GROMACS .gro file of C-alpha atoms in nm:
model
  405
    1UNK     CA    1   4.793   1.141  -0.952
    2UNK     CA    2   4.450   0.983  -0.929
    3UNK     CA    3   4.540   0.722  -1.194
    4UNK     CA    4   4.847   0.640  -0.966
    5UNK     CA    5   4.578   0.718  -0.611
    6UNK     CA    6   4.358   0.389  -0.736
    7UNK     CA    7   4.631   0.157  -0.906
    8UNK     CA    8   4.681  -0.046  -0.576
    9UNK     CA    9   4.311  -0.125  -0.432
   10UNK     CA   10   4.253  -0.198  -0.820
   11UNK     CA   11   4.550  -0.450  -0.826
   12UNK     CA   12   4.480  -0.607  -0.481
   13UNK     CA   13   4.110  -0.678  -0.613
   14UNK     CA   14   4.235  -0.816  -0.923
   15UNK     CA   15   4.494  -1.040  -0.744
   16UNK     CA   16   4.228  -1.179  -0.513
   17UNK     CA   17   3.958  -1.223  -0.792
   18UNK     CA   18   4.260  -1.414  -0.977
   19UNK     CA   19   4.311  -1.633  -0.646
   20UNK     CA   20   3.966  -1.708  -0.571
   21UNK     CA   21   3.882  -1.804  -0.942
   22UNK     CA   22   4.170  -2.055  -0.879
   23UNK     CA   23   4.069  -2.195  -0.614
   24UNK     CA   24   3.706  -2.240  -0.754
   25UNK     CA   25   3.810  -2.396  -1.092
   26UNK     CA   26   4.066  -2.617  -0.831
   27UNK     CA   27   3.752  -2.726  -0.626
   28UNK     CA   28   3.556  -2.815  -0.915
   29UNK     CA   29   3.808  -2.990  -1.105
   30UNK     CA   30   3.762  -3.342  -1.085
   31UNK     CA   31   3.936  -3.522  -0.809
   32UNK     CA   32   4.019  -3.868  -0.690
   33UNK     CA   33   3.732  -4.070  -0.604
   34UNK     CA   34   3.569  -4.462  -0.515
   35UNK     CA   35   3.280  -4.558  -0.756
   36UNK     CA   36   3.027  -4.809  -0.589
   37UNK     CA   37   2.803  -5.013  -0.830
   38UNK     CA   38   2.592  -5.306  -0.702
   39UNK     CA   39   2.459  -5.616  -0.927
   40UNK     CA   40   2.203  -5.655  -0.877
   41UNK     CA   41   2.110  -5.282  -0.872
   42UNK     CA   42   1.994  -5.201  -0.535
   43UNK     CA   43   1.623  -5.083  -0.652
   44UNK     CA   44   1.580  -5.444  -0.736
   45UNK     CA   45   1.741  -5.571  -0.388
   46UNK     CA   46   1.528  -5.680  -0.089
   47UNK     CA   47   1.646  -5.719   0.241
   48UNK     CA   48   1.691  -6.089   0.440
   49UNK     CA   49   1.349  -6.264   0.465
   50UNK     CA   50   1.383  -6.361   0.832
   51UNK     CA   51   1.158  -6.686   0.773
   52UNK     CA   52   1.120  -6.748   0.380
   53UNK     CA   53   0.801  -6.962   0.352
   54UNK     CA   54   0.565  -6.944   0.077
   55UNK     CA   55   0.299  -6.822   0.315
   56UNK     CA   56   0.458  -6.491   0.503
   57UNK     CA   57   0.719  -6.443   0.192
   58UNK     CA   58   0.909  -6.519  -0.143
   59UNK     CA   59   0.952  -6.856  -0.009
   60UNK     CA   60   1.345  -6.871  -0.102
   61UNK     CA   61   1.619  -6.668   0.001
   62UNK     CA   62   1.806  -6.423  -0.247
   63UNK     CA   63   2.169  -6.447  -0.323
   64UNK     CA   64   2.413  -6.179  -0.180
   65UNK     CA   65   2.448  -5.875  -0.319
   66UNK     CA   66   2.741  -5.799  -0.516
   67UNK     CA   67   2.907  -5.467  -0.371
   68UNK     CA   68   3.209  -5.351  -0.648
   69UNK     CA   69   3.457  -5.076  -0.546
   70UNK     CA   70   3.633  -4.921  -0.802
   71UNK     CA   71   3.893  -4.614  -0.743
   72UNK     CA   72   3.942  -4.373  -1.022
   73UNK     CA   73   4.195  -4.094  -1.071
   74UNK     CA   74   4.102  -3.746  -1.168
   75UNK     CA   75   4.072  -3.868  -1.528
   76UNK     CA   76   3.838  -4.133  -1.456
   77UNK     CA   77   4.132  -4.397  -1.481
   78UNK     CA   78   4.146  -4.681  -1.262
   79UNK     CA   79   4.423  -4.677  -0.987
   80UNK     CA   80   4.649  -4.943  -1.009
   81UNK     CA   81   4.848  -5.159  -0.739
   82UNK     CA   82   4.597  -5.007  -0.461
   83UNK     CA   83   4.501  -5.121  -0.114
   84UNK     CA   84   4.104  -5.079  -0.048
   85UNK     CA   85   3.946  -5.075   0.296
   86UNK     CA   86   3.605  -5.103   0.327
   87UNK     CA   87   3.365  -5.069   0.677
   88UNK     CA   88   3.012  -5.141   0.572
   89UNK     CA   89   2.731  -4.961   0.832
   90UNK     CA   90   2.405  -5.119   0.875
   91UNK     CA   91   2.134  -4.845   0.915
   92UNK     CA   92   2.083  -4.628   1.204
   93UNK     CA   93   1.832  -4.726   1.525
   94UNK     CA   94   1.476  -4.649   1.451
   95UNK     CA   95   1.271  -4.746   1.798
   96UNK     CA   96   0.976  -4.634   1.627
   97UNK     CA   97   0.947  -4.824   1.324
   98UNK     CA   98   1.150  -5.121   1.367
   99UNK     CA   99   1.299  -5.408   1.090
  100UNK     CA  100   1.327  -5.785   1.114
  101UNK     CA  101   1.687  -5.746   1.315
  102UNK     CA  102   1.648  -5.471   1.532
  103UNK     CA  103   1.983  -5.582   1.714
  104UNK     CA  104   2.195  -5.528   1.399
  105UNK     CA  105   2.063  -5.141   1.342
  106UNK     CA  106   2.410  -4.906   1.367
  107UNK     CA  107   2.638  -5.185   1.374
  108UNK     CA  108   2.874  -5.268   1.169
  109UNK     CA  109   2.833  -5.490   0.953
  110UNK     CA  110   3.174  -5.585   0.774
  111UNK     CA  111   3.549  -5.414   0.799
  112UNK     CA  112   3.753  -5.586   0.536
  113UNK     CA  113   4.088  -5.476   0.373
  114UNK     CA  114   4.197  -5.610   0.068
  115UNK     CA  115   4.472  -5.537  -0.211
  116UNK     CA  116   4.317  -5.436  -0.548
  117UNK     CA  117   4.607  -5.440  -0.814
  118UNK     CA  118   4.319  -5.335  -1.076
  119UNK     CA  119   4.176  -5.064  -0.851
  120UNK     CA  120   3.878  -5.277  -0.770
  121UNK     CA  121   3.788  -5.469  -0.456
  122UNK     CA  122   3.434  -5.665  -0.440
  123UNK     CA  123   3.253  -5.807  -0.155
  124UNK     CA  124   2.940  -6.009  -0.151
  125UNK     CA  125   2.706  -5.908   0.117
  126UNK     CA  126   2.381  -6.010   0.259
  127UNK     CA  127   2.185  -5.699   0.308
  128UNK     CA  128   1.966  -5.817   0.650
  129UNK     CA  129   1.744  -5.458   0.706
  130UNK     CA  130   1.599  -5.225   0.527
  131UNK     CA  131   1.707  -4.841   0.515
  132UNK     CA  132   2.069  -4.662   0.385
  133UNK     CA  133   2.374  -4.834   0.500
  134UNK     CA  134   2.683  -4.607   0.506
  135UNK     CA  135   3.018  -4.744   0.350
  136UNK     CA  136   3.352  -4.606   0.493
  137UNK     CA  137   3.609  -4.614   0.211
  138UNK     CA  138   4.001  -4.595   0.245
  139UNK     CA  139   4.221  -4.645  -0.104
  140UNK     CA  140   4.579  -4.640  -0.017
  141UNK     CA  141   4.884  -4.702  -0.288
  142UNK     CA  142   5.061  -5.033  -0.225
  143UNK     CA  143   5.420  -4.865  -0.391
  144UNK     CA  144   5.497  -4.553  -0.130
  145UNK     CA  145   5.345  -4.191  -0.265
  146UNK     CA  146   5.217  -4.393  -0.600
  147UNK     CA  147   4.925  -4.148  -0.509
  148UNK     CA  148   4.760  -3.953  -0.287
  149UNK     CA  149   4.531  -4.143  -0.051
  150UNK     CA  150   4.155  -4.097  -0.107
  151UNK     CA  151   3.882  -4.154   0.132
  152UNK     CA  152   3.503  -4.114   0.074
  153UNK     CA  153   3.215  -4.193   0.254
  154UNK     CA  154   2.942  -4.378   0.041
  155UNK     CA  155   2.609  -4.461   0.095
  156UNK     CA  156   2.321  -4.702  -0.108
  157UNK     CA  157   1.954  -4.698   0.017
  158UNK     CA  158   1.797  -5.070   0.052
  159UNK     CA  159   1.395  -5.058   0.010
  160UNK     CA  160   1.182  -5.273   0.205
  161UNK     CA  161   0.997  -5.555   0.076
  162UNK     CA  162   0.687  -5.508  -0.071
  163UNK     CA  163   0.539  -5.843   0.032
  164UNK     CA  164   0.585  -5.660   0.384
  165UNK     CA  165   0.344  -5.364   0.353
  166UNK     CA  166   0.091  -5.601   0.191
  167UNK     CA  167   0.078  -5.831   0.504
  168UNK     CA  168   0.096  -5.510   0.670
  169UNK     CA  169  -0.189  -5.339   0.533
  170UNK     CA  170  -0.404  -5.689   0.609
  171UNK     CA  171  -0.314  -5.700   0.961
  172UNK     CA  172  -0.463  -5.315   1.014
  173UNK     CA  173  -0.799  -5.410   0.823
  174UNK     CA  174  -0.823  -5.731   1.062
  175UNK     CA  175  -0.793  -5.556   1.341
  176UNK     CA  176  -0.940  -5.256   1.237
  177UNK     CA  177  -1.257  -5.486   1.188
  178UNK     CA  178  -1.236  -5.622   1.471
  179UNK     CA  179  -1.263  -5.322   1.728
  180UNK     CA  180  -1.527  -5.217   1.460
  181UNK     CA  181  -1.764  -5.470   1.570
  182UNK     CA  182  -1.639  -5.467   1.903
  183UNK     CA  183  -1.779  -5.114   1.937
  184UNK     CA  184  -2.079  -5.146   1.677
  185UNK     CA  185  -2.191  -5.421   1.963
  186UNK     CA  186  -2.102  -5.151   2.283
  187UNK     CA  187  -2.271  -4.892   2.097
  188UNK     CA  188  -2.587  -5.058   2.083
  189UNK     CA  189  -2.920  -5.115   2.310
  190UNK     CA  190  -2.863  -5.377   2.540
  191UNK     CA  191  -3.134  -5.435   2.841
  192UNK     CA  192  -2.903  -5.581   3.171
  193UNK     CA  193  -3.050  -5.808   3.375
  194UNK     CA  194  -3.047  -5.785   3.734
  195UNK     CA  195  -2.744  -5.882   3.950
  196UNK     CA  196  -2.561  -5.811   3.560
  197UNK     CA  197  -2.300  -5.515   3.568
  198UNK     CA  198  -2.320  -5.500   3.138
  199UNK     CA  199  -2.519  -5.721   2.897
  200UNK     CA  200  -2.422  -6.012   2.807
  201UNK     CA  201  -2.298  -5.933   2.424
  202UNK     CA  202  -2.090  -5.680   2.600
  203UNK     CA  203  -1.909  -5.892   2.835
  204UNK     CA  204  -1.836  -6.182   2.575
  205UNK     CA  205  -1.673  -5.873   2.389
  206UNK     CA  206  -1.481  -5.755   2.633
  207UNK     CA  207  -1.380  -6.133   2.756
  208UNK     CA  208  -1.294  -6.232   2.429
  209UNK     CA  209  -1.056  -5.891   2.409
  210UNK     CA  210  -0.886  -5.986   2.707
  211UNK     CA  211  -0.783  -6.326   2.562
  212UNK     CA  212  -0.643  -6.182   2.261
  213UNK     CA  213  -0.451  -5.922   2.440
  214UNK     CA  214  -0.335  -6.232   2.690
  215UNK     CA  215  -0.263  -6.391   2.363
  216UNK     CA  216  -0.108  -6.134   2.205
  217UNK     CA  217   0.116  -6.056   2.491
  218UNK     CA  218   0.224  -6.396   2.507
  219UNK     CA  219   0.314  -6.464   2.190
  220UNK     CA  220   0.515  -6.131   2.216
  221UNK     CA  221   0.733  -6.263   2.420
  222UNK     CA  222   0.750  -6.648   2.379
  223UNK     CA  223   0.841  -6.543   2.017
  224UNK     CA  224   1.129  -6.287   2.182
  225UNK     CA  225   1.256  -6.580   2.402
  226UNK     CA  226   1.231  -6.815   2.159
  227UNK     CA  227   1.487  -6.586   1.933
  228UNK     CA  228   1.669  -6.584   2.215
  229UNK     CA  229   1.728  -6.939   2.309
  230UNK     CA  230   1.716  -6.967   1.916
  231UNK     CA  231   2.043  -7.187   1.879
  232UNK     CA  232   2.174  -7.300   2.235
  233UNK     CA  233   2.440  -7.434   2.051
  234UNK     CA  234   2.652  -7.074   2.104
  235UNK     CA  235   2.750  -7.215   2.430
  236UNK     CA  236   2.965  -7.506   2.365
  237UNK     CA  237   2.778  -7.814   2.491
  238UNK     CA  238   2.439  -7.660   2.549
  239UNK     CA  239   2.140  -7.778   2.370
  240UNK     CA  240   2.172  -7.827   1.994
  241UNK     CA  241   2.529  -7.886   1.896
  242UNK     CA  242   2.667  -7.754   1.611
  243UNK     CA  243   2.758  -7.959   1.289
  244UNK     CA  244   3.084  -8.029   1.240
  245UNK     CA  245   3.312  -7.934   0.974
  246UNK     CA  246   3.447  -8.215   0.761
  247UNK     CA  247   3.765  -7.971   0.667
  248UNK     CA  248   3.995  -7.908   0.933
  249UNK     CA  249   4.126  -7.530   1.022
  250UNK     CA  250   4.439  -7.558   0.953
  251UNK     CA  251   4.635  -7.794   0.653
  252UNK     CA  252   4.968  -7.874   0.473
  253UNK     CA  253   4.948  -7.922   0.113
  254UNK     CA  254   5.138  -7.954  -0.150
  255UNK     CA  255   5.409  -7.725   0.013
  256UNK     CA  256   5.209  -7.479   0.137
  257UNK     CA  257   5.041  -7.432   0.511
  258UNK     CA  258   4.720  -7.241   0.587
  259UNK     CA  259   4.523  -7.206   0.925
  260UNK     CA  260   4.198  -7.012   0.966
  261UNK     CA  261   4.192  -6.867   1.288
  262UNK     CA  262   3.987  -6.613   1.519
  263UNK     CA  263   3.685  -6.592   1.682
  264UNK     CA  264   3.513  -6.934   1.778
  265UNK     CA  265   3.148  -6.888   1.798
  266UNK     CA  266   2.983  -6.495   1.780
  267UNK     CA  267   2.683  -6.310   1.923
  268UNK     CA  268   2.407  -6.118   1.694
  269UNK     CA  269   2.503  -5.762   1.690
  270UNK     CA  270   2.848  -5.802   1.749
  271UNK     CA  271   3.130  -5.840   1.478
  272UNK     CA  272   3.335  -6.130   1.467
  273UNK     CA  273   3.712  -6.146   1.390
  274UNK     CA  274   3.869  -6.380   1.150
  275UNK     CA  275   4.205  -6.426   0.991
  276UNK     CA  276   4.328  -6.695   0.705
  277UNK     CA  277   4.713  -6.681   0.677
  278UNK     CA  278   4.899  -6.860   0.394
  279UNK     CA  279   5.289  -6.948   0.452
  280UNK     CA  280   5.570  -7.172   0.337
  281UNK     CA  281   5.624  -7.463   0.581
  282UNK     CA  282   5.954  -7.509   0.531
  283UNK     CA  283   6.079  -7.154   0.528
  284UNK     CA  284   5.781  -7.041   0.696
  285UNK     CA  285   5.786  -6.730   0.481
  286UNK     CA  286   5.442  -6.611   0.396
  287UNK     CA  287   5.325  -6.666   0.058
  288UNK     CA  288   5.096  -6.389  -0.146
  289UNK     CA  289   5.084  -6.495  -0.483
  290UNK     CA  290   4.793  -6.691  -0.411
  291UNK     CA  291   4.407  -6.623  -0.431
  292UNK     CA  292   4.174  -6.693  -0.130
  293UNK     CA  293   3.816  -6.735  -0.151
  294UNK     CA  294   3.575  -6.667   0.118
  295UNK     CA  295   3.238  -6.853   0.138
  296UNK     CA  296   3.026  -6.795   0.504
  297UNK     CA  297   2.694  -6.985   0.486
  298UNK     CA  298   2.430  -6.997   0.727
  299UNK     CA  299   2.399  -7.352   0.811
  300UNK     CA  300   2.039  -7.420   0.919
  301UNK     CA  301   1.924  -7.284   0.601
  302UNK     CA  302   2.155  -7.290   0.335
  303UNK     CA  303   2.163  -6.959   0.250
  304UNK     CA  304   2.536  -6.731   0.210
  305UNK     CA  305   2.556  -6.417   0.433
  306UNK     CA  306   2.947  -6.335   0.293
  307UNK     CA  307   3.164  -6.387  -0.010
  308UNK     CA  308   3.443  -6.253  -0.098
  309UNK     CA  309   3.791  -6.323  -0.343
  310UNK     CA  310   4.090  -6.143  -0.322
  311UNK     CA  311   4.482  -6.219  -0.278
  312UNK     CA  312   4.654  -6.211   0.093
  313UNK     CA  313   4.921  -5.899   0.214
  314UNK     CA  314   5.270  -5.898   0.238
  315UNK     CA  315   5.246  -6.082   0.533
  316UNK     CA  316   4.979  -6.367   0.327
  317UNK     CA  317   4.728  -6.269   0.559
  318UNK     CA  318   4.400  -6.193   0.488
  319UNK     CA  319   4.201  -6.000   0.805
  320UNK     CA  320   3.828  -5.916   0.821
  321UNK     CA  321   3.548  -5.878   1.051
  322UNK     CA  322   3.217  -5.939   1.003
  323UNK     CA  323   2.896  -5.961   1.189
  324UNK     CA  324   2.648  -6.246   1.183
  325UNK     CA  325   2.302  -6.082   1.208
  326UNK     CA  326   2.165  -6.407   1.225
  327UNK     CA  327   2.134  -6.679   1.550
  328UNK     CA  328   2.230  -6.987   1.417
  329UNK     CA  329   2.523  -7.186   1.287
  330UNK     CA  330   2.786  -7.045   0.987
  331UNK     CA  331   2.981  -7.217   0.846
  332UNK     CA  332   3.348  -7.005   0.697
  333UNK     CA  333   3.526  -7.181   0.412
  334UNK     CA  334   3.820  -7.059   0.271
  335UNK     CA  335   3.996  -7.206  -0.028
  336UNK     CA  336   4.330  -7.121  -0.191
  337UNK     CA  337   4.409  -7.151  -0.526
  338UNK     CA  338   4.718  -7.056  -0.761
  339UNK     CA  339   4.744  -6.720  -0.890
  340UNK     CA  340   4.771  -6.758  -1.308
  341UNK     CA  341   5.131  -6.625  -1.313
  342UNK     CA  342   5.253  -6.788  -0.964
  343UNK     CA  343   5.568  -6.987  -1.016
  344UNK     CA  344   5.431  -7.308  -0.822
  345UNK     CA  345   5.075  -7.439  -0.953
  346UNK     CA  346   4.934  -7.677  -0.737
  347UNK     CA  347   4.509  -7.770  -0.721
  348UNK     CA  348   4.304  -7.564  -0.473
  349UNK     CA  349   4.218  -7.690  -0.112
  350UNK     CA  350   4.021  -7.554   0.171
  351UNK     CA  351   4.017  -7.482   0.538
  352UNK     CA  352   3.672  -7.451   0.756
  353UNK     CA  353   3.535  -7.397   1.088
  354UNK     CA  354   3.177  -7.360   1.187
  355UNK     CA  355   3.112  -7.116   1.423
  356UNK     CA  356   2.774  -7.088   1.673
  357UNK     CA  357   2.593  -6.780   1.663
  358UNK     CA  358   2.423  -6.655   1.956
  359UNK     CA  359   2.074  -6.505   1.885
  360UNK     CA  360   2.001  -6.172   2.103
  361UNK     CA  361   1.621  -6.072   2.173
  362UNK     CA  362   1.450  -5.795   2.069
  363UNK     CA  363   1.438  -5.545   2.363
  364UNK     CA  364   1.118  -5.480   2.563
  365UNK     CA  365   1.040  -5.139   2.448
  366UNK     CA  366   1.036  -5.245   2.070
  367UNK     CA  367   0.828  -5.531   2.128
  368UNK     CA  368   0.570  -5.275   2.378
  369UNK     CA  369   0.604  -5.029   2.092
  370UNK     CA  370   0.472  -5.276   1.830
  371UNK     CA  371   0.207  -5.429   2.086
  372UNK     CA  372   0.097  -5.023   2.141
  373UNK     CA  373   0.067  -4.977   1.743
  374UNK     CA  374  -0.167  -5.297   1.699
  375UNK     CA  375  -0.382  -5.192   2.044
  376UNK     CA  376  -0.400  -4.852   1.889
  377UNK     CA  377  -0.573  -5.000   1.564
  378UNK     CA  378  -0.802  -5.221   1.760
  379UNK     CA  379  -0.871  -4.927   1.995
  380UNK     CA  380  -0.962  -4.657   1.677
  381UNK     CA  381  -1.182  -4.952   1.490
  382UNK     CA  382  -1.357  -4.956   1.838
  383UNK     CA  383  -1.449  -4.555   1.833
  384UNK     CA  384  -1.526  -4.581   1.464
  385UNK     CA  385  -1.807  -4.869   1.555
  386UNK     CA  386  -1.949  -4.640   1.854
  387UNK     CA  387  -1.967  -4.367   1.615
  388UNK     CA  388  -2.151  -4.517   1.329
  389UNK     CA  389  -2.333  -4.712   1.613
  390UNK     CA  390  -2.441  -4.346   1.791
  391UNK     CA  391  -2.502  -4.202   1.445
  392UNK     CA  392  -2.783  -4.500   1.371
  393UNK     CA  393  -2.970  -4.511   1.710
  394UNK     CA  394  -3.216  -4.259   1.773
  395UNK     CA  395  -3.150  -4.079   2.115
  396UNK     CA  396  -3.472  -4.168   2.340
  397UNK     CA  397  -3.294  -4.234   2.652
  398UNK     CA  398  -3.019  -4.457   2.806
  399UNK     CA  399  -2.817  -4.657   2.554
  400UNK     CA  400  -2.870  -4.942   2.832
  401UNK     CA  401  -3.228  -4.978   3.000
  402UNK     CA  402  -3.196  -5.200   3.349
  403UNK     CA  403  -3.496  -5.444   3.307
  404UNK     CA  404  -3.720  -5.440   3.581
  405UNK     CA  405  -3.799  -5.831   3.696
   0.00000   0.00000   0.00000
């Protein structure tokens, strides 16, 4: 009877030990997932030089990066005939500790949706700030319940440039030095002559501080306006104009039609939406067995922000937005080309259209936050000098003695 009493809390513990131990090895069986390499590897990537001169940087700009997607069954196979989209996150605000493109921190950067018959989609991407961007990824089968739908949230950590805490650390000695003189001079002995209010070293100090605080604040923000007014051009027929493209939109070729369409000119900090459709002109059926390749350059240096090759929809359209982090003039190019098995060959062409980007200031408070961090240096340099300055100079009096004519 006491066998038979404990038989059924024994079994019920038993049957949920079995159940959990399921669900455990379940959980920790390997699932469904989206690799992300780069190439370079992102240790060796540096974000956008803003101005890439020989004196403030490497004095050339730095290819995209190369952003590869791959999507991999439980067995570490790659999924076949697959749909991959991809949103691309810049890195979050940071008031405190701002980058080069302050405007373009938590954006997004690029939404693009591609078909991947090998499992793989790849973007290239110019990375413009520093910090961990956050990439939202969706793999869907292209043949109905091929498999289940997967979607993983990625990240990849860009550093900063090294150059940049170099010029960094210079700036801080400079000024550093410079309110250490500033209050080795204060500190000291200084007769004042009568109808004087402070000696004269004292008062060229403080004068000359004034002009480089003037100086400072107006460099501030004739540098933030300047950003500002940066290209004109984003307004049709204001200021600079914007070079024309010598390839049209839109062209019929060889039988087939393509137009590149969307937005017409773009603000910093704001995504822009584009579209490149590929169809028949006779039927106007779309066409898909064709590969597009998209090239966006910024104009006034030469330098390509996006890239990226894939094959239209069902519908041959190709949809993607991306943001232009950068105020001046992009050119998009798209060119078509034959896929190696399509039934008509015929020699790639390409569509264009330039499009004027609007450059957005820096707001107020990060450019008084970085004018408080440099006055703050100058300000501790200052207390440093009055304290070495106090530590020299015996204490027989007043550190100033009024001279009596």
């Amino acid at each position: 009877m006491t066998l038979f009493k404990w038989s059924k809390p024994i079994g019920a513990i038993c049957a949920i030990a079995i159940i959990l131990y399921g669900w455990i090895g379940l959980a920790q069986s390997p699932q469904p997932s989206v690799r992300l390499t780069t190439n370079p590897p992102i240790n060796q990537v540096r974000p956008l030089e803003a101005e890439a001169t020989t004196v403030l940087g490497s004095g050339h700009y730095n290819p995209p990066v190369q952003l590869m997607l791959q999507a991999v069954d439980a067995q570490g196979q790659s999924l076949k005939d697959a749909k991959i989209h991809l949103q691309l996150f810049t890195p979050p605000k940071n008031p405190w500790f701002t980058t080069d493109f302050p405007i373009v921190e938590g954006t997004k950067l690029l939404d693009i949706e591609g078909n991947a018959p090998t499992g793989q989609l790849q973007v290239q991407q110019t990375l413009p700030i520093r910090g961990t961007y956050q990439l939202l990824v969706a793999v869907t089968p292209l043949v109905a319940n091929a498999f289940e739908p997967i979607q993983q949230t990625l990240t990849l950590t860009l550093p900063e440039n090294p150059l940049k805490f170099r010029y960094f650390g210079i700036l801080v000695v400079i000024l550093l030095a410079v309110g250490l003189l500033g209050g080795w001079v204060i500190g000291g002995r200084q007769p004042i002559q009568p109808g004087e209010i402070a000696p004269q070293q004292v008062r060229l100090l403080l004068s000359g501080l004034i002009v480089v605080a003037i100086a400072a604040l107006l460099w501030v923000n004739i540098s933030a306006e300047f950003a500002e007014s940066h290209h004109p051009m984003s307004m049709p027929g204001m200021g600079e104009e914007v070079p024309s493209s010598a390839k049209p939109t839109k062209l019929q070729s060889q039988g087939l039609y393509m137009q590149l369409s969307g937005d017409k000119s773009a603000t910093v900090g704001q995504p822009a939406k584009l579209q490149i459709s590929v169809s028949d002109p006779k039927t106007s059926q779309p066409v898909t067995d064709v590969v597009l390749k998209v090239t966006t350059t910024q104009l006034e240096n030469n330098w390509v922000a996006f890239a990226y090759e894939g094959t239209p929809d069902s519908n041959g359209k190709l949809v993607w937005e991306q943001e232009f982090f950068d105020g001046a003039p992009h050119s998009v190019v798209v060119e078509v080309a034959p896929q190696a098995n399509a039934k008509e060959q015929f020699q790639p062409f390409q569509v264009a259209e330039n499009i004027p980007v609007e450059g957005v200031a820096p707001p107020m408070a990060v450019r008084l936050i970085s004018l408080t961090y440099f006055t703050g240096i100058v300000v501790i340099g200052l207390l440093l000098g009055l304290w070495l300055r106090h530590r020299q100079t015996p204490r027989t009096g007043l550190t100033w003695k009024r001279s009596v004519s």
